[in-house]
CSV table of C-alpha atoms in Angstrom, one decimal:
chain,number,residue,atom,x,y,z
A,629,MET,CA,171.7,9.6,-40.9
A,630,SER,CA,173.0,12.3,-38.7
A,631,ASP,CA,175.9,14.0,-37.0
A,632,SER,CA,175.7,11.6,-34.0
A,633,GLY,CA,177.6,8.4,-35.0
A,634,ASP,CA,179.9,7.8,-32.0
A,635,SER,CA,177.8,4.9,-30.7
A,636,ASP,CA,178.8,2.8,-33.6
A,637,VAL,CA,181.1,0.2,-31.9
A,638,ALA,CA,182.5,-1.2,-35.2
A,639,TRP,CA,183.5,2.2,-36.3
A,640,THR,CA,187.3,2.9,-36.9
A,641,TYR,CA,188.3,6.5,-37.3
A,642,TYR,CA,190.0,7.4,-40.6
A,643,LYS,CA,193.0,8.7,-38.6
A,644,ASP,CA,193.5,5.2,-37.3
A,645,ARG,CA,193.2,3.3,-40.6
A,646,PRO,CA,196.5,2.2,-42.0
A,647,GLU,CA,195.4,2.7,-45.7
A,648,TRP,CA,194.8,6.4,-44.9
A,649,ARG,CA,198.2,7.1,-43.3
A,650,ASP,CA,199.4,8.8,-46.5
A,651,VAL,CA,196.6,11.5,-46.3
A,652,THR,CA,196.9,14.5,-44.0
A,653,PRO,CA,193.5,15.5,-42.7
A,654,VAL,CA,192.4,19.1,-43.4
A,655,PRO,CA,190.5,20.7,-40.5
A,656,GLU,CA,187.6,23.0,-41.0
A,657,ASP,CA,188.6,26.6,-41.3
A,658,GLU,CA,186.1,28.7,-39.4
A,659,GLY,CA,187.9,31.9,-40.1
A,660,PRO,CA,189.3,34.4,-37.5
A,661,ASN,CA,186.0,35.9,-36.5
A,662,PHE,CA,183.6,33.1,-36.1
A,663,VAL,CA,180.6,33.6,-33.9
A,664,VAL,CA,180.1,30.1,-32.5
A,665,VAL,CA,181.7,26.7,-33.1
A,666,ILE,CA,179.4,24.0,-34.2
A,667,ALA,CA,179.6,21.0,-31.8
A,668,HIS,CA,180.3,18.3,-34.3
A,669,SER,CA,180.8,14.7,-33.0
A,670,GLU,CA,184.4,13.3,-33.2
A,671,LYS,CA,183.3,11.0,-35.9
A,672,PHE,CA,181.9,13.8,-38.0
A,673,VAL,CA,185.1,15.9,-37.6
A,674,ASP,CA,187.2,12.8,-38.6
A,675,VAL,CA,185.3,12.0,-41.7
A,676,TYR,CA,185.0,15.6,-43.0
A,677,ASP,CA,188.7,16.4,-42.3
A,678,TYR,CA,189.6,13.5,-44.6
A,679,PHE,CA,187.0,14.4,-47.1
A,680,ARG,CA,188.4,17.9,-47.3
A,681,ALA,CA,191.9,16.4,-47.8
A,682,ILE,CA,190.8,14.2,-50.8
A,683,LEU,CA,188.9,17.1,-52.3
A,684,GLN,CA,192.0,19.3,-51.9
A,685,ASN,CA,194.2,16.6,-53.6
A,686,ASN,CA,191.5,15.8,-56.2
A,687,GLU,CA,191.8,12.1,-55.4
A,688,LYS,CA,189.4,10.0,-57.3
A,689,SER,CA,189.7,6.4,-56.1
A,690,GLU,CA,187.7,3.6,-54.6
A,691,ARG,CA,188.6,4.6,-51.0
A,692,ALA,CA,187.6,8.2,-51.8
A,693,LEU,CA,184.2,6.9,-53.1
A,694,HIS,CA,183.8,5.0,-49.9
A,695,LEU,CA,184.7,8.1,-47.9
A,696,THR,CA,181.9,10.1,-49.6
A,697,LYS,CA,179.4,7.5,-48.5
A,698,ASP,CA,180.4,7.9,-44.9
A,699,ALA,CA,180.2,11.7,-45.3
A,700,VAL,CA,176.7,11.4,-46.8
A,701,GLU,CA,175.6,9.2,-43.9
A,702,LEU,CA,176.6,12.0,-41.5
A,703,ASN,CA,175.2,14.8,-43.6
A,704,PRO,CA,173.1,13.7,-46.6
A,705,ALA,CA,172.3,17.4,-47.5
A,706,ASN,CA,175.9,18.3,-48.2
A,707,TYR,CA,175.9,19.2,-51.9
A,708,THR,CA,179.7,19.3,-52.2
A,709,VAL,CA,179.9,15.7,-51.1
A,710,TRP,CA,177.3,14.5,-53.7
A,711,GLN,CA,179.0,16.5,-56.5
A,712,TYR,CA,182.4,15.1,-55.7
A,713,ARG,CA,180.9,11.6,-55.5
A,714,ARG,CA,179.6,12.1,-59.0
A,715,ASP,CA,183.0,13.2,-60.2
A,716,ILE,CA,184.5,10.0,-58.7
A,717,LEU,CA,181.9,7.8,-60.3
A,718,LYS,CA,182.5,9.3,-63.7
A,719,SER,CA,186.3,9.0,-63.3
A,720,LEU,CA,186.2,5.4,-62.2
A,721,GLY,CA,183.5,4.3,-64.6
A,722,THR,CA,181.7,2.7,-61.7
A,723,ASP,CA,178.6,0.5,-62.2
A,724,LEU,CA,175.8,2.9,-61.9
A,725,THR,CA,173.2,0.2,-61.3
A,726,SER,CA,174.6,-0.3,-57.8
A,727,GLU,CA,174.7,3.4,-57.3
A,728,LEU,CA,171.0,3.6,-58.1
A,729,GLU,CA,170.4,1.0,-55.4
A,730,TYR,CA,172.5,3.0,-52.9
A,731,VAL,CA,170.6,6.2,-53.7
A,732,GLU,CA,167.2,4.5,-53.3
A,733,ALA,CA,168.3,3.5,-49.8
A,734,VAL,CA,169.3,7.0,-49.0
A,735,ILE,CA,166.0,8.4,-50.4
A,736,LYS,CA,164.1,6.1,-48.1
A,737,ASN,CA,165.9,7.5,-45.1
A,738,SER,CA,165.9,11.2,-46.4
A,739,PRO,CA,162.9,11.5,-48.7
A,740,LYS,CA,162.9,15.3,-48.6
A,741,ASN,CA,166.5,15.8,-49.3
A,742,TYR,CA,167.0,17.8,-52.6
A,743,GLN,CA,170.6,16.8,-53.1
A,744,VAL,CA,169.8,13.1,-53.1
A,745,TRP,CA,167.0,13.5,-55.6
A,746,HIS,CA,169.3,15.6,-57.8
A,747,HIS,CA,171.9,12.9,-57.7
A,748,ARG,CA,169.3,10.4,-58.7
A,749,ARG,CA,168.3,12.6,-61.7
A,750,VAL,CA,171.9,12.9,-62.9
A,751,LEU,CA,172.4,9.1,-62.7
A,752,VAL,CA,169.2,8.5,-64.7
A,753,GLU,CA,170.4,11.1,-67.3
A,754,TRP,CA,173.7,9.3,-67.6
A,755,LEU,CA,172.1,5.9,-68.0
A,756,GLN,CA,169.2,7.2,-70.1
A,757,ASP,CA,167.1,4.6,-68.2
A,758,PRO,CA,164.0,5.9,-66.3
A,759,SER,CA,162.4,2.4,-65.9
A,760,LEU,CA,162.7,2.5,-62.0
A,761,GLU,CA,161.6,6.1,-61.4
A,762,LEU,CA,157.8,5.9,-61.5
A,763,GLU,CA,157.9,3.1,-58.9
A,764,LEU,CA,160.5,4.9,-56.8
A,765,THR,CA,158.4,8.1,-56.7
A,766,ARG,CA,155.2,6.1,-56.2
A,767,ASP,CA,156.6,4.5,-53.0
A,768,ALA,CA,157.9,7.9,-51.8
A,769,LEU,CA,154.5,9.4,-52.4
A,770,MET,CA,152.7,6.6,-50.6
A,771,GLN,CA,154.7,7.6,-47.5
A,772,ASP,CA,154.0,11.3,-48.0
A,773,PRO,CA,151.6,12.4,-50.8
A,774,LYS,CA,152.9,16.0,-50.5
A,775,ASN,CA,156.6,15.2,-51.0
A,776,TYR,CA,157.6,18.1,-53.3
A,777,HIS,CA,160.9,16.5,-54.3
A,778,ALA,CA,159.3,13.2,-55.3
A,779,TRP,CA,156.7,15.0,-57.4
A,780,GLN,CA,159.3,17.2,-59.1
A,781,HIS,CA,161.5,14.1,-59.9
A,782,ARG,CA,158.4,12.2,-61.2
A,783,GLN,CA,157.4,15.2,-63.4
A,784,TRP,CA,160.9,15.4,-64.8
A,785,ALA,CA,161.1,11.7,-65.6
A,786,ILE,CA,157.6,11.7,-67.2
A,787,LYS,CA,158.3,14.7,-69.3
A,788,THR,CA,161.8,13.8,-70.3
A,789,PHE,CA,161.1,10.2,-71.3
A,790,GLY,CA,157.4,10.4,-72.3
A,791,LEU,CA,156.1,8.2,-69.5
A,792,TYR,CA,152.5,9.6,-69.6
A,793,ASP,CA,150.6,6.4,-70.5
A,794,ARG,CA,149.3,5.4,-67.0
A,795,GLU,CA,149.8,8.7,-65.1
A,796,MET,CA,146.1,9.7,-65.3
A,797,ASP,CA,145.1,6.4,-63.7
A,798,PHE,CA,147.8,6.9,-61.0
A,799,VAL,CA,146.5,10.4,-60.3
A,800,ASP,CA,142.9,9.4,-60.3
A,801,ASN,CA,143.6,6.8,-57.6
A,802,LEU,CA,145.3,9.4,-55.4
A,803,ILE,CA,142.4,11.8,-55.7
A,804,THR,CA,140.0,9.0,-55.1
A,805,GLU,CA,141.9,8.2,-51.9
A,806,ASP,CA,142.1,11.9,-50.8
A,807,VAL,CA,140.1,14.3,-52.8
A,808,ARG,CA,141.9,17.2,-51.0
A,809,ASN,CA,145.3,16.1,-52.2
A,810,ASN,CA,146.4,19.3,-53.9
A,811,SER,CA,149.6,17.7,-55.3
A,812,ALA,CA,147.6,15.0,-57.1
A,813,TRP,CA,145.3,17.7,-58.6
A,814,ASN,CA,148.5,19.6,-59.8
A,815,GLN,CA,149.8,16.4,-61.3
A,816,ARG,CA,146.5,15.9,-63.2
A,817,TYR,CA,146.8,19.4,-64.7
A,818,PHE,CA,150.5,18.7,-65.6
A,819,VAL,CA,149.4,15.6,-67.5
A,820,VAL,CA,146.7,17.3,-69.4
A,821,ASN,CA,148.8,20.4,-70.1
A,822,ASN,CA,151.9,18.6,-71.3
A,823,HIS,CA,150.4,15.5,-72.9
A,824,LEU,CA,146.6,15.3,-73.6
A,825,GLY,CA,146.2,18.9,-74.6
A,826,TRP,CA,143.4,21.3,-74.0
A,827,SER,CA,141.1,20.4,-76.9
A,828,ASP,CA,137.5,21.5,-76.2
A,829,LEU,CA,136.5,17.9,-75.6
A,830,ASN,CA,139.3,17.5,-72.9
A,831,VAL,CA,138.3,20.9,-71.3
A,832,GLN,CA,134.7,19.9,-70.9
A,833,LYS,CA,135.8,16.4,-69.6
A,834,GLU,CA,138.0,17.9,-67.0
A,835,ILE,CA,135.3,20.4,-66.0
A,836,CYS,CA,132.9,17.6,-65.5
A,837,TYR,CA,135.6,15.7,-63.5
A,838,ALA,CA,136.2,18.7,-61.2
A,839,LEU,CA,132.4,19.3,-60.7
A,840,GLU,CA,131.8,15.7,-59.7
A,841,LYS,CA,134.6,16.0,-57.0
A,842,ILE,CA,133.2,19.4,-55.8
A,843,LYS,CA,129.7,17.8,-55.5
A,844,PHE,CA,131.2,15.2,-53.3
A,845,ILE,CA,133.0,17.8,-51.0
A,846,LYS,CA,131.8,21.3,-51.6
A,847,ASN,CA,134.4,22.9,-49.4
A,848,ASN,CA,137.4,21.5,-51.2
A,849,GLU,CA,139.8,24.2,-52.3
A,850,SER,CA,141.9,21.9,-54.5
A,851,ALA,CA,139.0,21.0,-56.8
A,852,TRP,CA,137.8,24.6,-57.1
A,853,ASN,CA,141.4,25.7,-58.0
A,854,TYR,CA,141.6,22.9,-60.6
A,855,LEU,CA,138.3,24.0,-62.1
A,856,ARG,CA,139.6,27.6,-62.3
A,857,GLY,CA,142.7,26.4,-64.1
A,858,VAL,CA,140.8,24.3,-66.6
A,859,LEU,CA,138.4,27.2,-67.4
A,860,LEU,CA,141.5,29.3,-68.5
A,861,HIS,CA,141.5,27.0,-71.5
A,862,ASP,CA,137.8,27.2,-72.1
A,863,LYS,CA,136.9,29.4,-75.1
A,864,ARG,CA,133.6,30.2,-73.3
A,865,SER,CA,135.5,31.6,-70.4
A,866,ILE,CA,134.4,31.5,-66.7
A,867,SER,CA,131.3,33.6,-67.3
A,868,GLY,CA,130.2,31.8,-70.5
A,869,ASN,CA,130.2,28.2,-69.6
A,870,ALA,CA,126.5,27.3,-69.0
A,871,VAL,CA,127.3,24.0,-67.3
A,872,VAL,CA,129.5,25.6,-64.7
A,873,ILE,CA,127.2,28.5,-64.1
A,874,SER,CA,124.3,26.2,-63.7
A,875,PHE,CA,126.2,24.0,-61.2
A,876,CYS,CA,127.3,27.0,-59.1
A,877,GLU,CA,123.8,28.5,-59.0
A,878,GLU,CA,122.3,25.2,-58.0
A,879,LEU,CA,124.7,24.9,-55.1
A,880,TYR,CA,123.9,28.4,-54.0
A,881,LYS,CA,120.2,27.8,-54.4
A,882,ASN,CA,120.6,24.7,-52.1
A,883,LYS,CA,122.1,26.9,-49.3
A,884,CYS,CA,125.7,26.0,-49.9
A,885,ARG,CA,127.9,28.8,-48.7
A,886,SER,CA,131.3,27.5,-49.3
A,887,PRO,CA,133.7,30.4,-49.5
A,888,TYR,CA,135.2,28.9,-52.6
A,889,LEU,CA,131.8,28.8,-54.2
A,890,LEU,CA,131.0,32.4,-53.3
A,891,ALA,CA,134.5,33.5,-54.5
A,892,PHE,CA,133.8,31.7,-57.7
A,893,ILE,CA,130.5,33.4,-58.4
A,894,ILE,CA,132.2,36.8,-57.6
A,895,ASP,CA,134.7,36.0,-60.5
A,896,ILE,CA,131.9,35.2,-62.8
A,897,CYS,CA,130.4,38.6,-61.9
A,898,ASP,CA,133.7,40.3,-62.3
A,899,GLU,CA,134.2,38.8,-65.8
A,900,ALA,CA,130.6,39.7,-66.9
A,901,ILE,CA,131.2,43.3,-65.7
A,902,LYS,CA,134.5,43.6,-67.7
A,903,LYS,CA,132.8,42.1,-70.8
A,904,GLY,CA,129.8,44.3,-70.4
A,905,GLU,CA,127.6,41.2,-70.3
A,906,THR,CA,126.0,41.5,-66.9
A,907,SER,CA,122.7,39.8,-66.1
A,908,CYS,CA,120.2,39.7,-63.3
A,909,LEU,CA,122.4,37.1,-61.6
A,910,HIS,CA,125.9,38.3,-62.4
A,911,ASN,CA,126.4,41.9,-61.8
A,912,ALA,CA,128.2,44.4,-59.5
A,913,THR,CA,125.3,44.4,-57.0
A,914,ARG,CA,125.5,40.7,-56.4
A,915,ALA,CA,129.3,40.8,-56.2
A,916,VAL,CA,129.0,43.4,-53.5
A,917,GLU,CA,126.6,41.3,-51.6
A,918,LEU,CA,128.8,38.2,-51.8
A,919,CYS,CA,132.0,40.1,-50.8
A,920,GLN,CA,130.1,41.4,-47.8
A,921,ALA,CA,128.9,37.9,-46.9
A,922,LEU,CA,132.5,36.6,-47.1
A,923,ALA,CA,134.0,39.3,-45.1
A,924,GLY,CA,131.3,39.2,-42.4
A,925,LYS,CA,130.6,35.6,-42.1
A,926,TYR,CA,132.0,32.9,-44.4
A,927,ASP,CA,135.7,34.0,-44.8
A,928,LYS,CA,136.5,36.4,-42.0
A,929,ILE,CA,140.2,35.6,-42.0
A,930,ARG,CA,140.4,37.4,-45.4
A,931,SER,CA,137.9,40.1,-44.5
A,932,LYS,CA,140.3,42.9,-45.5
A,933,TYR,CA,140.7,41.4,-49.0
A,934,TRP,CA,136.9,41.0,-49.5
A,935,ASN,CA,136.2,44.5,-48.2
A,936,TYR,CA,138.8,45.8,-50.7
A,937,LEU,CA,137.1,44.0,-53.5
A,938,CYS,CA,133.7,45.2,-52.2
A,939,GLU,CA,134.8,48.8,-52.7
A,940,LYS,CA,135.9,48.1,-56.2
A,941,PHE,CA,132.5,46.5,-57.1
A,942,LYS,CA,130.7,49.4,-55.5
A,943,LYS,CA,132.2,51.7,-58.1
A,944,SER,CA,131.0,49.3,-60.8
A,945,GLN,CA,127.7,49.2,-59.1
A,946,GLN,CA,127.4,53.0,-59.3
A,947,GLU,CA,128.4,52.9,-63.0
A,948,GLU,CA,125.7,50.3,-63.7
A,949,GLU,CA,123.1,52.5,-62.0
A,950,ASN,CA,124.2,55.6,-63.9
A,951,ASN,CA,124.0,53.6,-67.1
A,952,LYS,CA,120.4,52.6,-66.2
A,953,ASP,CA,119.5,56.2,-65.4
A,954,THR,CA,120.9,57.3,-68.7
A,955,GLU,CA,119.0,54.5,-70.6
A,956,ASN,CA,115.7,55.5,-68.7
A,957,ASN,CA,116.2,59.2,-69.7
A,958,ILE,CA,116.7,58.3,-73.3
A,959,THR,CA,113.6,56.1,-73.3
A,960,GLU,CA,111.5,58.9,-71.7
A,961,GLN,CA,112.8,61.4,-74.3
A,962,ILE,CA,111.8,59.0,-77.1
């Protein structure tokens, strides 16, 4: 689907079709001070000149509907064409089942086209029938697991029509196939957040799930980010979950220096400092050491960020030392 369509031998220009003789084509108005003229093909100019004419005349007919199909084929991202096509469909009372089949074909050719996905959504809303949407989006995601439009449409259909039942199995299969698939991790969070809920049991279950995937690939940012998101719902917080802390410290003890692990431990230290619950493992001194390690060796590309945090923790470190001195003086006086 593109501007170039002149090689189509069977094509007959609208200006040469007898059934369109009653319509005067409307050329594109570039204005008096245009910078450049877009080099559209002759077919493109012909189709869109007639599209502008029916739009201007507000014609809603079968031939107008067919014309919008030709216009979409030349430019599937043209929002005005899609909107007018919907207006015609509604006016004519057209069978929307055949329209769904047509849209599916367009999606297969233009899977990252926002306009066609929006058109699909409107059709499903009109029909109140989402029975084909999970399969459609699954097929699109098999071609490109990161297709944002397919994920957005899938989430809309699931949330609007309550299609949660098998989604966790679907997501688990995607994560098993590619544990770094950030879109699949996001979808897992979506299902728990909007359907299963963040009961303490579910929180601990999802923490264990994330830890198992991290154990498999320790340098996987997607799993670490998911773990962070889940811990937002943990009443123990990031610095109070003994399972998570033990897991992180065991990785560190076994020489794992993933930047995501080090950053996670820094966050544990940071929260402990803010709560006034520092320990021999989680304090400002260790946070400084980890920031320096990240800046100098393990995450140099973000060295400025880690150096910035390091300076912040140095201030906390000084406060910790001052507090210790004060405590020692009090003890000596006693």
